[in-house]
Amino acid sequence: MYEGIYELRNAGRYLFITAPQKLPHYTTIHRWVRTGLPSAEAKLLPKRELFINFQDLVSLRMVVSLRLAGFSLQHVRRAHQKLQDFTGQSRPFALKDLWISKTDIFVHMEGLLSVTKHGQYAMEFIKDWLQRIRRPDIGDLDLSFVECDGQEIASAWTPEPNIVLNPLIQFGAPCLKDTRIPTSAVWSMFKGGDMPESIARDYRVPLIKVQSALDWEKRIASITS
């Protein structure tokens, strides 16, 4: 599977504009990366040279969600390390959606496994009292998974209903759903003077997809360093 490639500042912007609540500042993600994610090798690189792959991006999305749910960065790092030990995967936050209570983090691995209580399994019915880490406004559209070596791993991210990031398409760049058209290409045409209706006709896509791409890119462009 191709891994995709993202400049850190762009990854930070994607996570910032899709967070379910306001983040302090998108550059905060740089600090999160360099205190445990995505890899020891990446942390040694100058910020301007730091690129991450799709699994790193998904992992950071989980970090953002857990931080916004009230978990400290230290707690998240410990959970990440324990999941690495449990699963044998370097990026375990990309394997499954996580579930949380007010004090604990769970992952579904042949049962509901507590990440923060020494790997103890919980009764399955407890899931009714847990919160799933996902975008509540778009629900199950958020992450797609494929089976790989007996485990389910994130294969695509749909941060908005008409926008998808798939590492197999355009190196993982945000694209109009069900196409290979990057949102950045739509944005360039719009800035060049083309009207949304004209762009939709040229690409033979519904106008709502073009409008979604423009909204996405406008939000990214509004972020300042």
mmCIF file of C-alpha atoms in Angstrom:
data_model
loop_
_atom_site.group_PDB
_atom_site.id
_atom_site.type_symbol
_atom_site.label_atom_id
_atom_site.label_comp_id
_atom_site.label_asym_id
_atom_site.label_seq_id
_atom_site.Cartn_x
_atom_site.Cartn_y
_atom_site.Cartn_z
ATOM 1 C CA MET A 1 0.000 0.000 0.000
ATOM 2 C CA TYR A 2 1.379 3.406 -0.940
ATOM 3 C CA GLU A 3 1.833 5.519 2.163
ATOM 4 C CA GLY A 4 1.015 9.034 0.937
ATOM 5 C CA ILE A 5 3.123 12.062 1.797
ATOM 6 C CA TYR A 6 2.241 15.251 3.675
ATOM 7 C CA GLU A 7 4.245 18.306 4.582
ATOM 8 C CA LEU A 8 3.853 18.800 8.299
ATOM 9 C CA ARG A 9 2.352 22.280 8.071
ATOM 10 C CA ASN A 10 -0.332 21.057 5.664
ATOM 11 C CA ALA A 11 -1.114 18.055 7.852
ATOM 12 C CA GLY A 12 -1.486 20.440 10.772
ATOM 13 C CA ARG A 13 -3.910 22.573 8.812
ATOM 14 C CA TYR A 14 -6.039 19.561 7.823
ATOM 15 C CA LEU A 15 -6.263 18.516 11.465
ATOM 16 C CA PHE A 16 -6.938 22.057 12.645
ATOM 17 C CA ILE A 17 -9.890 22.739 10.351
ATOM 18 C CA THR A 18 -11.488 19.330 10.973
ATOM 19 C CA ALA A 19 -11.164 19.298 14.754
ATOM 20 C CA PRO A 20 -14.605 18.887 16.403
ATOM 21 C CA GLN A 21 -13.798 21.887 18.581
ATOM 22 C CA LYS A 22 -11.342 24.744 18.433
ATOM 23 C CA LEU A 23 -7.652 24.001 18.895
ATOM 24 C CA PRO A 24 -5.288 26.527 20.520
ATOM 25 C CA HIS A 25 -3.311 26.882 17.268
ATOM 26 C CA TYR A 26 -2.502 24.539 14.438
ATOM 27 C CA THR A 27 1.261 24.748 15.109
ATOM 28 C CA THR A 28 0.599 22.963 18.407
ATOM 29 C CA ILE A 29 0.557 19.781 16.325
ATOM 30 C CA HIS A 30 4.246 20.297 15.537
ATOM 31 C CA ARG A 31 4.997 19.922 19.224
ATOM 32 C CA TRP A 32 2.841 16.814 19.475
ATOM 33 C CA VAL A 33 4.736 15.243 16.575
ATOM 34 C CA ARG A 34 8.089 15.970 18.123
ATOM 35 C CA THR A 35 7.131 14.557 21.526
ATOM 36 C CA GLY A 36 6.331 11.074 20.361
ATOM 37 C CA LEU A 37 4.809 10.915 16.873
ATOM 38 C CA PRO A 38 5.315 9.809 14.215
ATOM 39 C CA SER A 39 8.818 8.303 14.600
ATOM 40 C CA ALA A 40 12.135 8.828 16.289
ATOM 41 C CA GLU A 41 13.797 9.436 12.930
ATOM 42 C CA ALA A 42 11.297 12.118 11.940
ATOM 43 C CA LYS A 43 11.763 14.003 15.193
ATOM 44 C CA LEU A 44 15.427 14.564 14.360
ATOM 45 C CA LEU A 45 14.675 16.344 11.095
ATOM 46 C CA PRO A 46 14.427 20.133 10.808
ATOM 47 C CA LYS A 47 10.780 21.240 10.793
ATOM 48 C CA ARG A 48 10.987 22.401 7.177
ATOM 49 C CA GLU A 49 12.106 18.922 6.099
ATOM 50 C CA LEU A 50 9.574 16.954 8.117
ATOM 51 C CA PHE A 51 7.084 14.972 6.061
ATOM 52 C CA ILE A 52 4.671 12.387 7.375
ATOM 53 C CA ASN A 53 2.736 9.577 5.731
ATOM 54 C CA PHE A 54 -0.968 8.771 5.770
ATOM 55 C CA GLN A 55 -0.752 6.511 8.827
ATOM 56 C CA ASP A 56 1.037 9.293 10.706
ATOM 57 C CA LEU A 57 -1.710 11.723 9.693
ATOM 58 C CA VAL A 58 -4.426 9.376 10.959
ATOM 59 C CA SER A 59 -2.455 8.817 14.159
ATOM 60 C CA LEU A 60 -2.197 12.551 14.735
ATOM 61 C CA ARG A 61 -5.931 12.859 14.141
ATOM 62 C CA MET A 62 -6.387 10.427 17.039
ATOM 63 C CA VAL A 63 -3.989 12.444 19.173
ATOM 64 C CA VAL A 64 -6.006 15.593 18.478
ATOM 65 C CA SER A 65 -9.262 13.834 19.362
ATOM 66 C CA LEU A 66 -7.854 12.445 22.614
ATOM 67 C CA ARG A 67 -6.368 15.794 23.629
ATOM 68 C CA LEU A 68 -9.691 17.515 22.973
ATOM 69 C CA ALA A 69 -11.405 14.810 25.037
ATOM 70 C CA GLY A 70 -9.320 15.902 28.015
ATOM 71 C CA PHE A 71 -6.441 13.416 28.005
ATOM 72 C CA SER A 72 -3.017 14.864 28.706
ATOM 73 C CA LEU A 73 -0.285 14.523 26.118
ATOM 74 C CA GLN A 74 1.647 12.354 28.573
ATOM 75 C CA HIS A 75 -1.377 10.059 28.921
ATOM 76 C CA VAL A 76 -1.721 9.849 25.136
ATOM 77 C CA ARG A 77 1.981 9.030 24.705
ATOM 78 C CA ARG A 78 1.757 6.257 27.297
ATOM 79 C CA ALA A 79 -1.321 4.833 25.582
ATOM 80 C CA HIS A 80 0.456 4.969 22.226
ATOM 81 C CA GLN A 81 3.464 3.099 23.642
ATOM 82 C CA LYS A 82 1.283 0.427 25.245
ATOM 83 C CA LEU A 83 -0.649 -0.047 22.011
ATOM 84 C CA GLN A 84 2.650 -0.480 20.179
ATOM 85 C CA ASP A 85 3.530 -3.215 22.665
ATOM 86 C CA PHE A 86 0.102 -4.875 22.426
ATOM 87 C CA THR A 87 -0.162 -4.810 18.635
ATOM 88 C CA GLY A 88 3.448 -4.907 17.448
ATOM 89 C CA GLN A 89 2.598 -1.986 15.130
ATOM 90 C CA SER A 90 4.594 1.243 14.978
ATOM 91 C CA ARG A 91 1.443 3.311 14.333
ATOM 92 C CA PRO A 92 -1.286 1.649 16.394
ATOM 93 C CA PHE A 93 -3.525 4.726 16.429
ATOM 94 C CA ALA A 94 -4.152 4.032 12.732
ATOM 95 C CA LEU A 95 -5.390 0.493 13.332
ATOM 96 C CA LYS A 96 -8.819 0.970 14.851
ATOM 97 C CA ASP A 97 -11.134 3.692 16.062
ATOM 98 C CA LEU A 98 -10.598 4.250 19.756
ATOM 99 C CA TRP A 99 -13.172 4.428 22.514
ATOM 100 C CA ILE A 100 -12.870 6.462 25.705
ATOM 101 C CA SER A 101 -14.395 6.926 29.110
ATOM 102 C CA LYS A 102 -13.586 9.921 31.297
ATOM 103 C CA THR A 103 -10.395 8.264 32.532
ATOM 104 C CA ASP A 104 -9.558 5.387 30.204
ATOM 105 C CA ILE A 105 -8.783 4.619 26.568
ATOM 106 C CA PHE A 106 -10.001 1.392 24.948
ATOM 107 C CA VAL A 107 -9.307 -0.334 21.653
ATOM 108 C CA HIS A 108 -11.251 -3.251 20.182
ATOM 109 C CA MET A 109 -8.829 -6.179 19.787
ATOM 110 C CA GLU A 110 -10.583 -9.531 20.153
ATOM 111 C CA GLY A 111 -12.615 -7.759 22.798
ATOM 112 C CA LEU A 112 -12.614 -4.350 24.433
ATOM 113 C CA LEU A 113 -9.058 -3.841 25.682
ATOM 114 C CA SER A 114 -8.189 -1.149 28.222
ATOM 115 C CA VAL A 115 -5.038 0.594 27.052
ATOM 116 C CA THR A 116 -4.418 2.422 30.316
ATOM 117 C CA LYS A 117 -5.201 -0.374 32.811
ATOM 118 C CA HIS A 118 -2.404 -2.817 32.059
ATOM 119 C CA GLY A 119 -4.157 -4.371 29.090
ATOM 120 C CA GLN A 120 -7.199 -5.615 30.991
ATOM 121 C CA TYR A 121 -10.256 -6.620 28.985
ATOM 122 C CA ALA A 122 -13.578 -4.987 29.791
ATOM 123 C CA MET A 123 -17.039 -6.471 29.441
ATOM 124 C CA GLU A 124 -18.413 -5.765 25.964
ATOM 125 C CA PHE A 125 -21.576 -4.077 27.280
ATOM 126 C CA ILE A 126 -19.443 -1.244 28.672
ATOM 127 C CA LYS A 127 -19.248 0.092 25.120
ATOM 128 C CA ASP A 128 -22.724 1.568 25.664
ATOM 129 C CA TRP A 129 -21.169 4.013 28.147
ATOM 130 C CA LEU A 130 -18.156 4.910 26.022
ATOM 131 C CA GLN A 131 -17.570 7.619 23.467
ATOM 132 C CA ARG A 132 -16.208 6.695 20.074
ATOM 133 C CA ILE A 133 -13.358 8.817 18.727
ATOM 134 C CA ARG A 134 -14.733 10.067 15.416
ATOM 135 C CA ARG A 135 -16.316 13.119 13.820
ATOM 136 C CA PRO A 136 -19.881 13.129 15.209
ATOM 137 C CA ASP A 137 -21.153 15.477 12.490
ATOM 138 C CA ILE A 138 -20.344 13.087 9.629
ATOM 139 C CA GLY A 139 -20.348 9.811 11.559
ATOM 140 C CA ASP A 140 -19.167 6.673 9.817
ATOM 141 C CA LEU A 141 -17.983 8.563 6.723
ATOM 142 C CA ASP A 142 -14.920 9.621 8.686
ATOM 143 C CA LEU A 143 -12.419 6.731 8.382
ATOM 144 C CA SER A 144 -12.311 3.691 6.117
ATOM 145 C CA PHE A 145 -10.338 0.560 7.011
ATOM 146 C CA VAL A 146 -8.904 -2.395 5.113
ATOM 147 C CA GLU A 147 -7.588 -5.665 6.474
ATOM 148 C CA CYS A 148 -3.814 -5.990 6.399
ATOM 149 C CA ASP A 149 -1.913 -8.873 8.016
ATOM 150 C CA GLY A 150 -4.926 -9.785 10.110
ATOM 151 C CA GLN A 151 -5.525 -6.251 11.391
ATOM 152 C CA GLU A 152 -7.713 -3.450 10.146
ATOM 153 C CA ILE A 153 -5.727 -0.372 9.166
ATOM 154 C CA ALA A 154 -6.962 3.044 8.049
ATOM 155 C CA SER A 155 -7.041 3.257 4.259
ATOM 156 C CA ALA A 156 -8.794 6.587 3.632
ATOM 157 C CA TRP A 157 -9.995 9.627 5.537
ATOM 158 C CA THR A 158 -13.177 11.491 4.616
ATOM 159 C CA PRO A 159 -12.955 14.677 6.699
ATOM 160 C CA GLU A 160 -15.934 16.173 4.845
ATOM 161 C CA PRO A 161 -18.714 14.367 2.917
ATOM 162 C CA ASN A 162 -17.318 15.419 -0.494
ATOM 163 C CA ILE A 163 -13.596 15.418 0.371
ATOM 164 C CA VAL A 164 -11.391 12.339 0.732
ATOM 165 C CA LEU A 165 -7.713 11.682 1.428
ATOM 166 C CA ASN A 166 -6.592 8.340 0.042
ATOM 167 C CA PRO A 167 -2.863 7.478 -0.062
ATOM 168 C CA LEU A 168 -3.464 5.591 -3.325
ATOM 169 C CA ILE A 169 -4.846 8.684 -5.080
ATOM 170 C CA GLN A 170 -2.768 11.794 -5.851
ATOM 171 C CA PHE A 171 -0.207 10.876 -3.162
ATOM 172 C CA GLY A 172 -2.930 11.243 -0.542
ATOM 173 C CA ALA A 173 -3.805 14.863 -1.328
ATOM 174 C CA PRO A 174 -7.369 15.985 -0.516
ATOM 175 C CA CYS A 175 -9.525 15.195 -3.562
ATOM 176 C CA LEU A 176 -13.152 15.427 -4.583
ATOM 177 C CA LYS A 177 -14.804 12.199 -3.533
ATOM 178 C CA ASP A 178 -14.974 9.494 -6.221
ATOM 179 C CA THR A 179 -12.542 11.426 -8.440
ATOM 180 C CA ARG A 180 -8.817 12.043 -8.781
ATOM 181 C CA ILE A 181 -9.306 15.833 -8.737
ATOM 182 C CA PRO A 182 -7.292 17.553 -5.986
ATOM 183 C CA THR A 183 -9.102 20.299 -4.130
ATOM 184 C CA SER A 184 -6.032 22.465 -4.744
ATOM 185 C CA ALA A 185 -6.659 22.257 -8.520
ATOM 186 C CA VAL A 186 -10.230 23.477 -8.046
ATOM 187 C CA TRP A 187 -8.952 26.286 -5.831
ATOM 188 C CA SER A 188 -6.362 27.340 -8.425
ATOM 189 C CA MET A 189 -9.027 27.556 -11.135
ATOM 190 C CA PHE A 190 -11.260 29.619 -8.869
ATOM 191 C CA LYS A 191 -8.444 32.024 -7.989
ATOM 192 C CA GLY A 192 -7.699 32.276 -11.705
ATOM 193 C CA GLY A 193 -11.169 33.676 -12.308
ATOM 194 C CA ASP A 194 -13.264 30.609 -13.132
ATOM 195 C CA MET A 195 -16.727 30.497 -11.598
ATOM 196 C CA PRO A 196 -17.759 27.394 -9.597
ATOM 197 C CA GLU A 197 -20.389 26.502 -12.206
ATOM 198 C CA SER A 198 -17.747 26.612 -14.948
ATOM 199 C CA ILE A 199 -15.343 24.462 -12.928
ATOM 200 C CA ALA A 200 -18.096 21.914 -12.324
ATOM 201 C CA ARG A 201 -18.804 21.732 -16.053
ATOM 202 C CA ASP A 202 -15.124 21.422 -16.963
ATOM 203 C CA TYR A 203 -14.573 18.575 -14.514
ATOM 204 C CA ARG A 204 -18.030 17.059 -15.073
ATOM 205 C CA VAL A 205 -18.769 16.887 -11.384
ATOM 206 C CA PRO A 206 -21.741 18.146 -9.328
ATOM 207 C CA LEU A 207 -21.545 21.777 -8.302
ATOM 208 C CA ILE A 208 -21.819 20.807 -4.633
ATOM 209 C CA LYS A 209 -18.460 19.004 -4.855
ATOM 210 C CA VAL A 210 -16.796 22.070 -6.304
ATOM 211 C CA GLN A 211 -18.310 24.214 -3.565
ATOM 212 C CA SER A 212 -17.073 21.751 -0.934
ATOM 213 C CA ALA A 213 -13.554 21.920 -2.375
ATOM 214 C CA LEU A 214 -13.607 25.718 -2.347
ATOM 215 C CA ASP A 215 -14.862 25.825 1.237
ATOM 216 C CA TRP A 216 -12.120 23.370 2.278
ATOM 217 C CA GLU A 217 -9.375 25.385 0.592
ATOM 218 C CA LYS A 218 -10.696 28.719 1.887
ATOM 219 C CA ARG A 219 -10.498 27.415 5.449
ATOM 220 C CA ILE A 220 -6.938 26.228 4.869
ATOM 221 C CA ALA A 221 -5.967 29.561 3.308
ATOM 222 C CA SER A 222 -7.389 31.429 6.318
ATOM 223 C CA ILE A 223 -4.846 29.832 8.660
ATOM 224 C CA THR A 224 -1.765 31.925 9.353
ATOM 225 C CA SER A 225 1.506 30.616 10.767
#
